[in-house]
CSV table of C-alpha atoms and ligand atoms in Angstrom, one decimal:
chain,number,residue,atom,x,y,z
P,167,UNK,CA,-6.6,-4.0,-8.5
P,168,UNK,CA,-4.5,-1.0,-10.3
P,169,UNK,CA,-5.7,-1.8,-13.8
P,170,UNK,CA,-2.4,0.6,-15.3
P,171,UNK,CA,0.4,-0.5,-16.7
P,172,UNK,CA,3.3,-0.9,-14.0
P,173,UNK,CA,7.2,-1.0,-14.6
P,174,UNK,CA,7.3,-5.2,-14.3
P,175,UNK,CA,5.1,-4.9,-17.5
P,176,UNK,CA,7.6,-3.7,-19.6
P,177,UNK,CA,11.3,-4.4,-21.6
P,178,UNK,CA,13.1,-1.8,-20.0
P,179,UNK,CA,17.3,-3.3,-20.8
P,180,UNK,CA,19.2,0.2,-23.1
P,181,UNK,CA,15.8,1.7,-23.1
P,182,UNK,CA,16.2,5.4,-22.1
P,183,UNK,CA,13.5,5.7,-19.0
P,184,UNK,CA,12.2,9.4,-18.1
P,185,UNK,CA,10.9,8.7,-14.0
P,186,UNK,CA,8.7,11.3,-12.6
P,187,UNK,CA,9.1,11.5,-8.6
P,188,UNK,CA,8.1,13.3,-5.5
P,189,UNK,CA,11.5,14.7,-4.5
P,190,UNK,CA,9.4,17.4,-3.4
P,191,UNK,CA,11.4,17.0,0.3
P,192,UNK,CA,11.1,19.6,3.4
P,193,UNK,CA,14.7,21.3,3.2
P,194,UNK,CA,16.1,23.8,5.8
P,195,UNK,CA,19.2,26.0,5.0
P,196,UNK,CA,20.4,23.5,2.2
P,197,UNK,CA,20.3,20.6,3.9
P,198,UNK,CA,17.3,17.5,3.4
P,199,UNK,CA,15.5,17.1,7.0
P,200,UNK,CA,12.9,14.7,6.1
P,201,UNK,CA,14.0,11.5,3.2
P,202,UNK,CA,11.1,9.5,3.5
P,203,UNK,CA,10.2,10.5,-0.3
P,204,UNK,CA,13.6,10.2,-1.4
P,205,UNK,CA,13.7,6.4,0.1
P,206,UNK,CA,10.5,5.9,-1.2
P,207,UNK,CA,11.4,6.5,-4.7
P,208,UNK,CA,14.4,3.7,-3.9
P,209,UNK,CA,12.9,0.8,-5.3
P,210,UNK,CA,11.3,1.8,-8.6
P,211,UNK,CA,15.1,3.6,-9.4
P,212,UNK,CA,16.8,-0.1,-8.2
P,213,UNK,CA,14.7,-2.3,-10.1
P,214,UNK,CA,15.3,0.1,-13.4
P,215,UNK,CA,18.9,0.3,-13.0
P,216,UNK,CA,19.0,-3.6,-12.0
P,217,UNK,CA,17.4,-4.1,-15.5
P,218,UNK,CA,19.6,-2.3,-17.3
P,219,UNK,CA,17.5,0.7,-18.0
P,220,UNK,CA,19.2,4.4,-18.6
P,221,UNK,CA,17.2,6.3,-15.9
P,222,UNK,CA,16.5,9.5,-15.9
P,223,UNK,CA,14.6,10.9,-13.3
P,224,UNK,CA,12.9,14.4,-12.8
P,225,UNK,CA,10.8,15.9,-9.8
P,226,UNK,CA,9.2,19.6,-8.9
P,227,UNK,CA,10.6,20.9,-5.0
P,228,UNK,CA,8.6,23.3,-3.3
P,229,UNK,CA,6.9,26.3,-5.2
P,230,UNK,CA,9.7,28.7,-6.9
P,231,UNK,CA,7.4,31.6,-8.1
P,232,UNK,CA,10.4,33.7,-9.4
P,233,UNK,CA,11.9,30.9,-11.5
P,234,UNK,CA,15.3,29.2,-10.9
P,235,UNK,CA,16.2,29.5,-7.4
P,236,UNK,CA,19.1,28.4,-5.4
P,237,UNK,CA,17.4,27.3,-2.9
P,238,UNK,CA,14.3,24.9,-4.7
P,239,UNK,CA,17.9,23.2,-6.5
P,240,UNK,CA,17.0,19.6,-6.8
P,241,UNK,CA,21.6,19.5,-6.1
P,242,UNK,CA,21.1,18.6,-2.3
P,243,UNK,CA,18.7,15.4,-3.4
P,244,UNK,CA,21.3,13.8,-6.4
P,245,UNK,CA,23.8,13.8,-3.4
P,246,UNK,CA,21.6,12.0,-1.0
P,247,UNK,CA,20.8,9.6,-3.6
P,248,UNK,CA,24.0,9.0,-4.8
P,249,UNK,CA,24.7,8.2,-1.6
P,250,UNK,CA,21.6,5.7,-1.0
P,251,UNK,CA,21.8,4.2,-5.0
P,252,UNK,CA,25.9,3.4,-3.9
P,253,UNK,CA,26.5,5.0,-7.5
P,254,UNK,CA,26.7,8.1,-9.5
P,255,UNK,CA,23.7,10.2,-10.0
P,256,UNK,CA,24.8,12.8,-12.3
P,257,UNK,CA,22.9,16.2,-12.0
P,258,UNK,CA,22.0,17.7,-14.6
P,259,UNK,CA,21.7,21.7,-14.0
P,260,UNK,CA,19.8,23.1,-16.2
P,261,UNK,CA,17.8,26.1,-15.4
P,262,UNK,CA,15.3,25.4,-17.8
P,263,UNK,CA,15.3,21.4,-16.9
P,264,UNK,CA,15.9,20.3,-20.4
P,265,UNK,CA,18.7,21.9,-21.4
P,266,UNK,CA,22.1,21.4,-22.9
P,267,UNK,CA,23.6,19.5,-19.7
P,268,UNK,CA,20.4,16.8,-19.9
P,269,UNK,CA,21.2,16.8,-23.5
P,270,UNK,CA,24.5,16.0,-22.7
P,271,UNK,CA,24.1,13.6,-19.5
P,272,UNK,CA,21.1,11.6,-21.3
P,273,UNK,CA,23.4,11.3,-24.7
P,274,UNK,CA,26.1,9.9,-22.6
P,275,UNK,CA,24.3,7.5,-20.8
P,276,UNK,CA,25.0,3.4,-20.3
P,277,UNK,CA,22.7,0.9,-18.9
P,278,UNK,CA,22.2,1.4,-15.6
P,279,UNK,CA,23.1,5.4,-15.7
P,280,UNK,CA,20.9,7.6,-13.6
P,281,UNK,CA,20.7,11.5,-14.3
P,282,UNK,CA,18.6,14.0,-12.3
P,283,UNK,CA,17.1,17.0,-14.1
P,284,UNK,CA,16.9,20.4,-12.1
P,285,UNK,CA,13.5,20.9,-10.8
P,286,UNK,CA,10.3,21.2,-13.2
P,287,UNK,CA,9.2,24.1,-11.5
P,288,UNK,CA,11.8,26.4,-12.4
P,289,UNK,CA,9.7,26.4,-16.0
P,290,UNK,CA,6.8,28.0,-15.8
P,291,UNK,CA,4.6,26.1,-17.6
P,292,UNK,CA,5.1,22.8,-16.1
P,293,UNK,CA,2.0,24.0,-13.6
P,294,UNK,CA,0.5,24.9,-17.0
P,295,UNK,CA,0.6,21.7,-18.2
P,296,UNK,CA,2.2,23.3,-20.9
P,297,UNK,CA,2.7,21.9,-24.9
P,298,UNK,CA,6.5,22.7,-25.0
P,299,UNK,CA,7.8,21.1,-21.5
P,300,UNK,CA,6.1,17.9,-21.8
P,301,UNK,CA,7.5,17.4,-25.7
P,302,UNK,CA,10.9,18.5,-24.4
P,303,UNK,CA,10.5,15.8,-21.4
P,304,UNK,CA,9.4,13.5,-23.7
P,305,UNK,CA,12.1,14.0,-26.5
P,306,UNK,CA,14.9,12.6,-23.5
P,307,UNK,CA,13.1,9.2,-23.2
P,308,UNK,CA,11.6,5.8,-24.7
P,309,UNK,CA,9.8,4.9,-21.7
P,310,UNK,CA,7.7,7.5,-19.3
P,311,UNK,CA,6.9,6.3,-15.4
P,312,UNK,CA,5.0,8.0,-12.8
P,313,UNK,CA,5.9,7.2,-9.7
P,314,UNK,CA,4.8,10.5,-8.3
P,315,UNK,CA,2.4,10.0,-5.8
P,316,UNK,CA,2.4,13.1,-4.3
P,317,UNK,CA,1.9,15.0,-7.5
P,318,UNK,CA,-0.5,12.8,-9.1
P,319,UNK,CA,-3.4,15.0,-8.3
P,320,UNK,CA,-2.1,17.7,-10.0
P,321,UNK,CA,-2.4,18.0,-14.0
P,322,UNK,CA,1.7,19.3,-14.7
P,323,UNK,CA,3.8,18.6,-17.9
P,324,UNK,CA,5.6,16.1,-15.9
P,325,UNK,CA,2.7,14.4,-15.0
P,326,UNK,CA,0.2,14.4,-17.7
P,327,UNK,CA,1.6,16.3,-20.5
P,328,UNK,CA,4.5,14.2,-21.2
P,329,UNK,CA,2.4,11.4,-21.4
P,330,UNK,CA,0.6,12.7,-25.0
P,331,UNK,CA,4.0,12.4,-26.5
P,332,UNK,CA,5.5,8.7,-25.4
P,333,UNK,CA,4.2,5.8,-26.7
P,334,UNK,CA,5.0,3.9,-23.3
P,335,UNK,CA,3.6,5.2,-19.8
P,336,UNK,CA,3.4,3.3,-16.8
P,337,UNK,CA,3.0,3.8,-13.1
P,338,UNK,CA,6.4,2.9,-10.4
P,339,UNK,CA,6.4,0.6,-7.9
P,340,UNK,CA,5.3,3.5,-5.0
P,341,UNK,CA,2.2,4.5,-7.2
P,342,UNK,CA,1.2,1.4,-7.5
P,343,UNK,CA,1.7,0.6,-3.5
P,344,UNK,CA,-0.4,4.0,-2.5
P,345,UNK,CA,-3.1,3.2,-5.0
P,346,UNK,CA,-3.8,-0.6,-3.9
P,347,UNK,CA,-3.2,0.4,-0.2
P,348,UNK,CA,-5.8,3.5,-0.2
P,349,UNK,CA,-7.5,1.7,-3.0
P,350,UNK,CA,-8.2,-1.6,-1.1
P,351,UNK,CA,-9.3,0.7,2.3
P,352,UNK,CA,-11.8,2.6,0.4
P,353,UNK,CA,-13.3,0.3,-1.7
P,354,UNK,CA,-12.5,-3.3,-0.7
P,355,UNK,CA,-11.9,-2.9,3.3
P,356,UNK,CA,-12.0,-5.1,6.0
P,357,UNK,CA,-14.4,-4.9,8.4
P,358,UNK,CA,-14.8,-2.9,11.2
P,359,UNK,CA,-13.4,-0.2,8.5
P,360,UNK,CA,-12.3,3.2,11.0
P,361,UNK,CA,-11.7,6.4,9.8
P,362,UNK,CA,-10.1,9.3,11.7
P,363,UNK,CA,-10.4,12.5,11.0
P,364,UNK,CA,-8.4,15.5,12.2
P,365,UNK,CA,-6.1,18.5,11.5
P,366,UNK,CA,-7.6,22.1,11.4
P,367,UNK,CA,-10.1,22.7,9.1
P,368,UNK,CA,-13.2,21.5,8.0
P,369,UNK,CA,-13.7,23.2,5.3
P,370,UNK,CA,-10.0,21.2,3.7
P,371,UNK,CA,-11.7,17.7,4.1
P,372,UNK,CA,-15.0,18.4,3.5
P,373,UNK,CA,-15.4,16.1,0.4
P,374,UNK,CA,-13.5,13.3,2.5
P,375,UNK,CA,-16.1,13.8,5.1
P,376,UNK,CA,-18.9,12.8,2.8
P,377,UNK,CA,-17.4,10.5,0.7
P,378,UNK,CA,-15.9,8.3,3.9
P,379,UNK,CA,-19.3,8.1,5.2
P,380,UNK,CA,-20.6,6.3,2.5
P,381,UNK,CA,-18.2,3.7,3.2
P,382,UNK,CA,-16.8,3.2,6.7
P,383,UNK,CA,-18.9,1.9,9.8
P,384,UNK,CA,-17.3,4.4,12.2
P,385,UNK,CA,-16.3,7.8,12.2
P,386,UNK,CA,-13.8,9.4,14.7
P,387,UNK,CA,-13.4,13.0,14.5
P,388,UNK,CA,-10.7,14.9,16.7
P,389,UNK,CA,-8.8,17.9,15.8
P,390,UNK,CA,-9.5,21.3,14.9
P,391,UNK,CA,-12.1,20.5,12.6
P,392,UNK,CA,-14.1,18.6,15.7
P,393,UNK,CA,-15.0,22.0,17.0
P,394,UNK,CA,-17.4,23.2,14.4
P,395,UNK,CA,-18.8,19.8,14.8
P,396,UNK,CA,-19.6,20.3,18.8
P,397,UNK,CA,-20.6,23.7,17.9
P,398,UNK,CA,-23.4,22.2,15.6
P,399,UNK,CA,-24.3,19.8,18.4
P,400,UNK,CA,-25.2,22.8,20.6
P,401,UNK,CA,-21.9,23.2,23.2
P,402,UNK,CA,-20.0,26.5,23.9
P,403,UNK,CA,-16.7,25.9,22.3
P,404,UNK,CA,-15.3,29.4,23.8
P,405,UNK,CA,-12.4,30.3,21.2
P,406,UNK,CA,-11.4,26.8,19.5
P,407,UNK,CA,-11.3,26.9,15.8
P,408,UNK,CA,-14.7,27.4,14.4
P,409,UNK,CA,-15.6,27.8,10.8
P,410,UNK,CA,-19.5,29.3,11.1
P,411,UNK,CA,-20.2,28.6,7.8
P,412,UNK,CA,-19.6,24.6,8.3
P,413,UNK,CA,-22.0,24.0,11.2
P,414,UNK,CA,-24.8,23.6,9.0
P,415,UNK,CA,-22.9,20.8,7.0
P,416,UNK,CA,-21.9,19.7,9.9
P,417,UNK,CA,-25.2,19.1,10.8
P,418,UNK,CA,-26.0,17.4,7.2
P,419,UNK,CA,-22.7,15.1,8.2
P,420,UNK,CA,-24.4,13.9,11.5
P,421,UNK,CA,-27.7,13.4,9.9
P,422,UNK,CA,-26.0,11.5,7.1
P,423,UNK,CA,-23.8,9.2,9.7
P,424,UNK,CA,-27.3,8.7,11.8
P,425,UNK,CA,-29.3,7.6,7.9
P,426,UNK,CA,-26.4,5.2,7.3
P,427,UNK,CA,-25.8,3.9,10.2
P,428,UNK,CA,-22.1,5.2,10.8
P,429,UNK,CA,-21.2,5.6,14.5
P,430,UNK,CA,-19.9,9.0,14.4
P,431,UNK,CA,-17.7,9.7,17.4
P,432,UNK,CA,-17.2,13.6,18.6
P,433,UNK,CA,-14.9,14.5,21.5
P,434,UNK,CA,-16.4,14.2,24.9
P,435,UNK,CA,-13.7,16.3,27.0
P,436,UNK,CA,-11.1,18.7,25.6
P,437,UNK,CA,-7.6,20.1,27.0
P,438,UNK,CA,-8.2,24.0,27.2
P,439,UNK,CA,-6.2,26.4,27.3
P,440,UNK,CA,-6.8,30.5,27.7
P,441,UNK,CA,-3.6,31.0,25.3
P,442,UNK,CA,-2.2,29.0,21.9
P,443,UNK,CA,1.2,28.3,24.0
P,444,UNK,CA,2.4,25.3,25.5
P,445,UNK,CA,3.8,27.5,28.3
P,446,UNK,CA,0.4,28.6,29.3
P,447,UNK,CA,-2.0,26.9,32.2
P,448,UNK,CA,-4.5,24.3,30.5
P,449,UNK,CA,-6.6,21.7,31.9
P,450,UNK,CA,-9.2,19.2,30.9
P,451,UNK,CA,-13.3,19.8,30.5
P,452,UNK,CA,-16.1,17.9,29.7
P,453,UNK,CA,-18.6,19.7,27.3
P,454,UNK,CA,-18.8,23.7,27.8
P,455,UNK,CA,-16.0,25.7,27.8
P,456,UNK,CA,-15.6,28.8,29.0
P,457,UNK,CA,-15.4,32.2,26.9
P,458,UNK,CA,-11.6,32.6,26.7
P,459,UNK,CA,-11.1,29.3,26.6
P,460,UNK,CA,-9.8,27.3,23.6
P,461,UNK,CA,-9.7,23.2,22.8
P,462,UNK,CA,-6.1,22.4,21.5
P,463,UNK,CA,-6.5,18.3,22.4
P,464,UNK,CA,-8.9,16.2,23.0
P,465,UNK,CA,-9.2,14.7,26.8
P,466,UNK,CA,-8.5,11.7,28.3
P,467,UNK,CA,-12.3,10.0,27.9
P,468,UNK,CA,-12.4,10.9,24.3
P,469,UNK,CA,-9.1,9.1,24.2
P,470,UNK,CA,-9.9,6.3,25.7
P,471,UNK,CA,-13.4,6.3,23.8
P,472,UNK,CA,-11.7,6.2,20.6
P,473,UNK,CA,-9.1,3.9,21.6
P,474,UNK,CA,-11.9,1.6,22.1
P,475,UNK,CA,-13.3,2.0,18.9
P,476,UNK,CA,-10.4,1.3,17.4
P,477,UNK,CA,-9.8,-2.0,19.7
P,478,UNK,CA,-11.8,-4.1,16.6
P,479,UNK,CA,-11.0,-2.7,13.7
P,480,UNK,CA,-9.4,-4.4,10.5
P,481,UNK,CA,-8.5,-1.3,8.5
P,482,UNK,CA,-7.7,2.5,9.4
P,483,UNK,CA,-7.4,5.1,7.6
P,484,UNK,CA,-6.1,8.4,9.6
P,485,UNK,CA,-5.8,11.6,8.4
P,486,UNK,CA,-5.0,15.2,10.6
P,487,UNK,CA,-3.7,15.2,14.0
P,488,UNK,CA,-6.6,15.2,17.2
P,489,UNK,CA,-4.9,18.2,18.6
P,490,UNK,CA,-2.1,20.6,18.6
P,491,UNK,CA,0.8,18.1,18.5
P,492,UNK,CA,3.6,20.7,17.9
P,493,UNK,CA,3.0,21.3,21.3
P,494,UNK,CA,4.3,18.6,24.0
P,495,UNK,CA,1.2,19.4,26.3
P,496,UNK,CA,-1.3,19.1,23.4
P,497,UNK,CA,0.2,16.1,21.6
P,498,UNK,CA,-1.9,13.2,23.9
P,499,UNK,CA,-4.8,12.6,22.1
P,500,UNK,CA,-2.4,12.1,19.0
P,501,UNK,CA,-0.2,10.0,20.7
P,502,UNK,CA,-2.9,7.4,21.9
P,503,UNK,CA,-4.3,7.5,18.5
P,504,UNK,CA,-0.9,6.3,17.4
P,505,UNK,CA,-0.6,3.9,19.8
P,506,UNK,CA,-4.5,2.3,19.9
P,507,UNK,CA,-3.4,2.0,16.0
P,508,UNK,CA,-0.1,0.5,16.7
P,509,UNK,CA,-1.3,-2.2,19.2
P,510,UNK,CA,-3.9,-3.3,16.5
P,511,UNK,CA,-3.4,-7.3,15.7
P,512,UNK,CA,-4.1,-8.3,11.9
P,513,UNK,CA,-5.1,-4.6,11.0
P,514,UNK,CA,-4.7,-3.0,8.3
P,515,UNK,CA,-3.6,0.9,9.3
P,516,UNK,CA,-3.1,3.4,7.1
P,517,UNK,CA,-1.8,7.4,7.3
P,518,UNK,CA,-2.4,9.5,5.0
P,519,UNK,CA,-1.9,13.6,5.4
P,520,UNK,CA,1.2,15.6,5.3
P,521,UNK,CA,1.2,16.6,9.3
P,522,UNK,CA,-0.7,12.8,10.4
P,523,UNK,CA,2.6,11.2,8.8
P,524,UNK,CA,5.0,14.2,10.5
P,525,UNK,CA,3.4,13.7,13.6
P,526,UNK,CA,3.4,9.3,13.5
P,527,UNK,CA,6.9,9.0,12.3
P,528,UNK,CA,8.1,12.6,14.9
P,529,UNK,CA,6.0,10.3,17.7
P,530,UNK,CA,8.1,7.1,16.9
P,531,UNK,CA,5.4,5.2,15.5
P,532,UNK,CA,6.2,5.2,11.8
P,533,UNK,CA,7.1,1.0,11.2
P,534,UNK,CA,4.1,0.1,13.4
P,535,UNK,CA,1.8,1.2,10.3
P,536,UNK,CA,0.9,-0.7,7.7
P,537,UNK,CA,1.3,2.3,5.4
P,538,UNK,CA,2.1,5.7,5.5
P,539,UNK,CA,1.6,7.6,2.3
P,540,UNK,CA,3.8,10.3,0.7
P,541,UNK,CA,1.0,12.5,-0.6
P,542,UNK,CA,-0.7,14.9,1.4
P,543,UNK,CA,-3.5,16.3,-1.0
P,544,UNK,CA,-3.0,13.4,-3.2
P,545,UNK,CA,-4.4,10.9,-0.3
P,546,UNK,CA,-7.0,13.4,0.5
P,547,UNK,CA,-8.3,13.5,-2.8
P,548,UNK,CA,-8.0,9.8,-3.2
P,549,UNK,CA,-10.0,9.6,-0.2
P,550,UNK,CA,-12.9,11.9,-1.4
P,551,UNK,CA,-13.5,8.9,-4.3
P,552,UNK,CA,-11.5,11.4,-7.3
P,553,UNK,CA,-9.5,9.8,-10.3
P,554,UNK,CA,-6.2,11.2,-10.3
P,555,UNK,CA,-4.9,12.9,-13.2
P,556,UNK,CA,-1.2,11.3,-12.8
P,557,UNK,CA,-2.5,8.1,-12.4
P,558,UNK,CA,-5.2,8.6,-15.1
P,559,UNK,CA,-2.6,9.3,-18.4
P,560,UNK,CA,-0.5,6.7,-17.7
P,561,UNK,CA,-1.4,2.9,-19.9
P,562,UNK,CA,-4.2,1.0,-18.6
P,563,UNK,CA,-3.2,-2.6,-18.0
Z,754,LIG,P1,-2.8,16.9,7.6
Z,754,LIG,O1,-1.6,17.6,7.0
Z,754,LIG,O2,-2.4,15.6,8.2
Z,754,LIG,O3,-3.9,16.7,6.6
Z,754,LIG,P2,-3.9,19.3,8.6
Z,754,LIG,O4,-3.0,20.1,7.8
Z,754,LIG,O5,-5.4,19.3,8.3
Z,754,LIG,O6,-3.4,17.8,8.7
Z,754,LIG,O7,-3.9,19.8,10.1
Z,754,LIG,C1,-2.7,19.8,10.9
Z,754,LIG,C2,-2.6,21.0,11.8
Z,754,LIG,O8,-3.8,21.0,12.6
Z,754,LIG,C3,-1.5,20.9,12.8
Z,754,LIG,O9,-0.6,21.9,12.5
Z,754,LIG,C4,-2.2,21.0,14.2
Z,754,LIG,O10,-1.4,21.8,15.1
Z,754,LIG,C5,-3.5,21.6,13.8
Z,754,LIG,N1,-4.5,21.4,14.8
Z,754,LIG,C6,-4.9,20.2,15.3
Z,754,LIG,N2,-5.8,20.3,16.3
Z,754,LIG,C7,-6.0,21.6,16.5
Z,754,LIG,C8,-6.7,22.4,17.4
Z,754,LIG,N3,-7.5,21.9,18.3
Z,754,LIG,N4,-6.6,23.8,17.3
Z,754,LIG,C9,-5.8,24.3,16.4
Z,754,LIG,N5,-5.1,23.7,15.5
Z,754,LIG,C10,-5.1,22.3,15.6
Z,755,LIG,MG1,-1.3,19.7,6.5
């Protein structure tokens, strides 16, 4: 259903092969704590070095607004796929990415040979989408490939620049997984289609709001963001998050469900809490809470009214957590999300949102879904029916 070029559609044997990735990995104090991205990225890098391609690869990590720094070194990621690839991956530490050691590394390659440039962000311009980075990128290779999820919504030299300057662009074998997976949900799904919504603000998923209700037949909304929602349906919601300025288009969003015909779904019972501290009393209350009371969960009848309106669906899409899931005492309603979805028989279930996939994979539920994406904003703005620019640069089929 991707109609862009992919990596099986082209001669890649002594052909020098520039791969953008999302190596864009949570670090702490040096060391790597989450590698999904980095095992994600595994199969594209295989297949090239397996078909004798020179593979170079190149990824942004984290935000470095002061230039080169230590700490955003892409060093700590050549290791751990050196380690996962069972071969070399020479790293090539250039400050300003394409430097004298790429120079050097991507002169000296073989078949098969895999360098890793420093991160892109260390040059300014890359967020620029600047003319220099992306000609410099593209002077290293023959062949371009985007398997960047994750930073395919953003317009960068590594994404979209370096693509005016090769004559060959196509997307990796992750892109093209995230893209028919989301894809196929959105625009092709099986029915009953579910989508949940959570996570803490309205106001971030707005445009996923609208779009989704144009296409799914129910609606569940937990989380943060479900608050504004009961506030627009008339309920005291004491000191949860609230954004005022959404209950009006929260109101829209109702009316909208009710002209479709979208079952939407709004929590029932919350677990309250005077304090944001999983130290602190809380209990469970249906509709009105009190003043100095905040909802950090949703409560056991909203669970189990969700869970069975997820008992017949085919596909699931879930994006933001139903409650405060950092804390142990607030992490139920996530948890029976996770497992309604993980007891699904012939369903297709997908997670898409940087804290949803923390939360399934920290809950143990991560190989009971169907797919778990690597891109936070990318998914979301996949999900509100955007083209994105990564994916939009590369060949079309
Ligand atoms: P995602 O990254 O999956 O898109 P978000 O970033 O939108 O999700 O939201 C995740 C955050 O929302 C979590 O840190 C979680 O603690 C917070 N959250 C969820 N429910 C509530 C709530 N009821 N009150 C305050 N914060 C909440
Ligand atoms: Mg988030």
């Amino acid at each position: 259903m991707l109609n862009k070029k992919t990596v099986d559609d082209i001669q890649l044997k002594g052909k020098k092969v520039l791969v953008r990735c999302d190596f864009n990995v949570p670090m702490k104090d040096g060391v790597i704590t989450d590698e999904n991205r980095i095992v994600a990225a595994l199969p594209t890098i295989k297949k090239l070095i397996n078909d004798g391609g020179q593979v170079i690869l190149c990824s942004h990590m984290g935000k470095p607004k002061n230039g080169p720094e230590e700490k955003f070194s892409l060093a700590p990621v050549a290791k751990r796929l050196s380690e996962h690839l069972g071969k070399e991956v020479v790293f090539a530490n250039d400050d300003t990415v394409v430097g004298e050691n790429a120079k050097a590394a991507v002169a000296a390659m073989n078949d098969g040979d895999v360098v890793l440039l420093q991160n892109t962000r260390f040059r300014k311009e890359e967020t620029k989408n600047g003319e220099e980075l992306s000609k410099e990128l593209a002077s290293l290779c023959e062949v371009y490939v985007n398997d960047a999820f994750g930073a395919a919504h953003r317009a960068h030299c590594s994404t979209v620049g370096v693509t005016q300057f090769v004559d060959t662009a196509v997307v990796g074998y992750l892109m093209e997984k995230e893209i028919n997976f989301l894809g196929n949900a959105v625009d092709n799904p099986v029915r009953p289609f579910v989508a949940i919504l959570g996570g803490s603000k309205v106001s971030d998923k707005i445009n996923v709001i609208n779009n989704l209700l144009n296409k799914v037949d129910t609606l569940i909304i937990g989380g943060g963001m479900a608050y504004t929602f009961m506030k627009a349906q008339g309920y005291e919601i004491g000191k949860s998050l609230l954004e005022e300025d959404k209950i009006e288009y929260a109101k829209e969003m109702m009316a909208k469900a009710e002209e479709k015909g979208v079952k939407l779904l709004l929590p029932v019972d919350n677990m309250v809490s005077k304090e944001f501290n999983n130290d602190a009393p809380f209990r469970a209350c249906e509709g009105n809470l009190e003043a100095d009371e905040m909802a950090l969960d949703i409560g056991p009848k909203t669970q189990a009214m969700y869970a069975e309106a997820l008992a017949d669906a085919k596909t699931v899409v879930w994006n933001g957590p139903m409650g405060v899931f950092e804390m142990s005492n607030f992490a139920k309603g996530t948890v029976a999300i996770a497992e309604a979805l993980a007891s699904l028989k012939d369903a297709t279930t997908i997670i898409g949102g940087g804290d949803s996939a923390a939360a399934v994979n920290q809950l143990g539920f991560g190989d009971k879904m169907s797919h778990i994406s690597t891109g936070g904003g990318a998914s979301l703005e996949f999900l509100e029916g955007k083209e994105l620019p990564g994916v939009v640069a590369v060949n079309d089929k």
